[in-house]
């Protein structure tokens, strides 16, 4: 059985990138190829030939351009790490019938928790209480 080829165009530093994705991919089933920081559009066009999936750049430095999409001869999906599509040429993907997915909803719980935490912080005057406690009052 051949592995599904995934090309990741993330511009994150090597150590940070592999720390984030090390448990996310089943490397027995997927051949994950990374373009890496500073990869040119030409480099990425070479890497995506034969790829089934392109993973976008979570920090939006490397766009997935029309040229990259057209170079990916076996592309079946463009997956965004984030909740937006800003770095993907959606028109080019749509013309080729390639779905583009994002990570919608992944921040709903953390944002809700943050809002509740800040509300309690303000309601209970925690900054004032911390300041008074550090003064010994």
One Martini backbone bead per residue (centre of mass of N, CA, C, O) as a GRO file, in nm:
protein
  137
    1UNK     BB    1   0.095   0.037   0.024
    2UNK     BB    2   0.060   0.360  -0.034
    3UNK     BB    3   0.133   0.670   0.051
    4UNK     BB    4   0.018   0.966   0.151
    5UNK     BB    5   0.083   1.281   0.022
    6UNK     BB    6   0.218   1.551   0.222
    7UNK     BB    7   0.230   1.906   0.196
    8UNK     BB    8   0.411   2.138   0.395
    9UNK     BB    9   0.426   2.513   0.408
   10UNK     BB   10   0.550   2.576   0.662
   11UNK     BB   11   0.745   2.846   0.841
   12UNK     BB   12   0.837   2.700   1.067
   13UNK     BB   13   1.045   2.592   1.271
   14UNK     BB   14   1.157   2.283   1.302
   15UNK     BB   15   1.117   2.231   1.608
   16UNK     BB   16   0.831   2.341   1.626
   17UNK     BB   17   0.695   2.174   1.411
   18UNK     BB   18   0.764   1.879   1.517
   19UNK     BB   19   0.633   1.930   1.795
   20UNK     BB   20   0.338   1.966   1.679
   21UNK     BB   21   0.323   1.696   1.463
   22UNK     BB   22   0.426   1.423   1.583
   23UNK     BB   23   0.114   1.325   1.681
   24UNK     BB   24  -0.070   1.389   1.408
   25UNK     BB   25   0.074   1.164   1.239
   26UNK     BB   26   0.063   0.875   1.034
   27UNK     BB   27   0.364   0.751   0.912
   28UNK     BB   28   0.250   0.483   0.783
   29UNK     BB   29   0.034   0.649   0.581
   30UNK     BB   30   0.221   0.913   0.571
   31UNK     BB   31   0.389   1.146   0.354
   32UNK     BB   32   0.574   1.398   0.502
   33UNK     BB   33   0.634   1.712   0.349
   34UNK     BB   34   0.860   1.982   0.385
   35UNK     BB   35   0.939   2.293   0.281
   36UNK     BB   36   0.999   2.529   0.461
   37UNK     BB   37   1.181   2.780   0.544
   38UNK     BB   38   1.222   2.975   0.250
   39UNK     BB   39   1.057   2.863   0.039
   40UNK     BB   40   0.989   2.859  -0.278
   41UNK     BB   41   0.766   2.837  -0.524
   42UNK     BB   42   0.936   2.640  -0.689
   43UNK     BB   43   0.983   2.433  -0.466
   44UNK     BB   44   0.683   2.371  -0.415
   45UNK     BB   45   0.607   2.278  -0.700
   46UNK     BB   46   0.783   2.024  -0.679
   47UNK     BB   47   0.659   1.892  -0.417
   48UNK     BB   48   0.342   1.871  -0.520
   49UNK     BB   49   0.406   1.650  -0.693
   50UNK     BB   50   0.181   1.391  -0.603
   51UNK     BB   51   0.001   1.529  -0.412
   52UNK     BB   52  -0.297   1.518  -0.202
   53UNK     BB   53  -0.186   1.731   0.017
   54UNK     BB   54  -0.218   2.064   0.151
   55UNK     BB   55  -0.053   2.248   0.394
   56UNK     BB   56  -0.062   2.530   0.551
   57UNK     BB   57   0.031   2.835   0.690
   58UNK     BB   58  -0.018   2.939   1.019
   59UNK     BB   59   0.145   3.239   0.960
   60UNK     BB   60   0.109   3.345   0.650
   61UNK     BB   61   0.387   3.345   0.461
   62UNK     BB   62   0.278   3.097   0.273
   63UNK     BB   63   0.126   3.082  -0.008
   64UNK     BB   64  -0.139   2.933  -0.205
   65UNK     BB   65  -0.110   2.934  -0.525
   66UNK     BB   66  -0.194   2.883  -0.840
   67UNK     BB   67   0.075   2.751  -0.920
   68UNK     BB   68   0.070   2.534  -0.699
   69UNK     BB   69  -0.202   2.406  -0.769
   70UNK     BB   70  -0.122   2.332  -1.068
   71UNK     BB   71   0.129   2.146  -0.982
   72UNK     BB   72  -0.088   1.964  -0.839
   73UNK     BB   73  -0.184   1.670  -0.998
   74UNK     BB   74  -0.320   1.504  -0.715
   75UNK     BB   75  -0.511   1.694  -0.579
   76UNK     BB   76  -0.771   1.682  -0.295
   77UNK     BB   77  -0.645   1.891  -0.067
   78UNK     BB   78  -0.682   2.187   0.137
   79UNK     BB   79  -0.528   2.252   0.454
   80UNK     BB   80  -0.599   2.450   0.726
   81UNK     BB   81  -0.489   2.547   1.041
   82UNK     BB   82  -0.694   2.762   1.036
   83UNK     BB   83  -0.999   2.963   1.011
   84UNK     BB   84  -0.890   3.053   0.741
   85UNK     BB   85  -0.812   3.155   0.369
   86UNK     BB   86  -0.597   3.381   0.295
   87UNK     BB   87  -0.351   3.182   0.162
   88UNK     BB   88  -0.568   3.100  -0.063
   89UNK     BB   89  -0.654   3.023  -0.391
   90UNK     BB   90  -0.984   2.979  -0.437
   91UNK     BB   91  -1.028   2.994  -0.740
   92UNK     BB   92  -0.824   2.776  -0.827
   93UNK     BB   93  -0.951   2.549  -0.659
   94UNK     BB   94  -1.235   2.559  -0.779
   95UNK     BB   95  -1.156   2.506  -1.078
   96UNK     BB   96  -1.036   2.207  -0.978
   97UNK     BB   97  -1.215   2.085  -0.736
   98UNK     BB   98  -1.076   2.180  -0.460
   99UNK     BB   99  -1.084   2.146  -0.142
  100UNK     BB  100  -1.119   2.380   0.139
  101UNK     BB  101  -0.999   2.357   0.468
  102UNK     BB  102  -1.063   2.428   0.805
  103UNK     BB  103  -1.056   2.515   1.174
  104UNK     BB  104  -1.337   2.537   1.263
  105UNK     BB  105  -1.402   2.575   1.618
  106UNK     BB  106  -1.122   2.539   1.779
  107UNK     BB  107  -1.169   2.825   1.959
  108UNK     BB  108  -1.431   2.822   2.126
  109UNK     BB  109  -1.343   2.719   2.404
  110UNK     BB  110  -1.099   2.907   2.473
  111UNK     BB  111  -1.263   3.171   2.447
  112UNK     BB  112  -1.474   3.110   2.661
  113UNK     BB  113  -1.271   3.075   2.894
  114UNK     BB  114  -1.150   3.357   2.875
  115UNK     BB  115  -1.406   3.523   2.928
  116UNK     BB  116  -1.466   3.405   3.208
  117UNK     BB  117  -1.196   3.477   3.339
  118UNK     BB  118  -1.211   3.786   3.296
  119UNK     BB  119  -1.478   3.830   3.440
  120UNK     BB  120  -1.377   3.730   3.719
  121UNK     BB  121  -1.139   3.919   3.748
  122UNK     BB  122  -1.316   4.178   3.747
  123UNK     BB  123  -1.537   4.107   3.957
  124UNK     BB  124  -1.301   4.036   4.191
  125UNK     BB  125  -1.052   4.223   4.181
  126UNK     BB  126  -0.764   4.073   4.147
  127UNK     BB  127  -0.552   4.295   4.117
  128UNK     BB  128  -0.608   4.435   4.384
  129UNK     BB  129  -0.571   4.185   4.565
  130UNK     BB  130  -0.277   4.126   4.484
  131UNK     BB  131  -0.162   4.399   4.570
  132UNK     BB  132  -0.248   4.385   4.870
  133UNK     BB  133  -0.108   4.119   4.939
  134UNK     BB  134   0.187   4.216   4.866
  135UNK     BB  135   0.160   4.441   5.106
  136UNK     BB  136   0.006   4.282   5.359
  137UNK     BB  137  -0.328   4.330   5.368
   0.00000   0.00000   0.00000
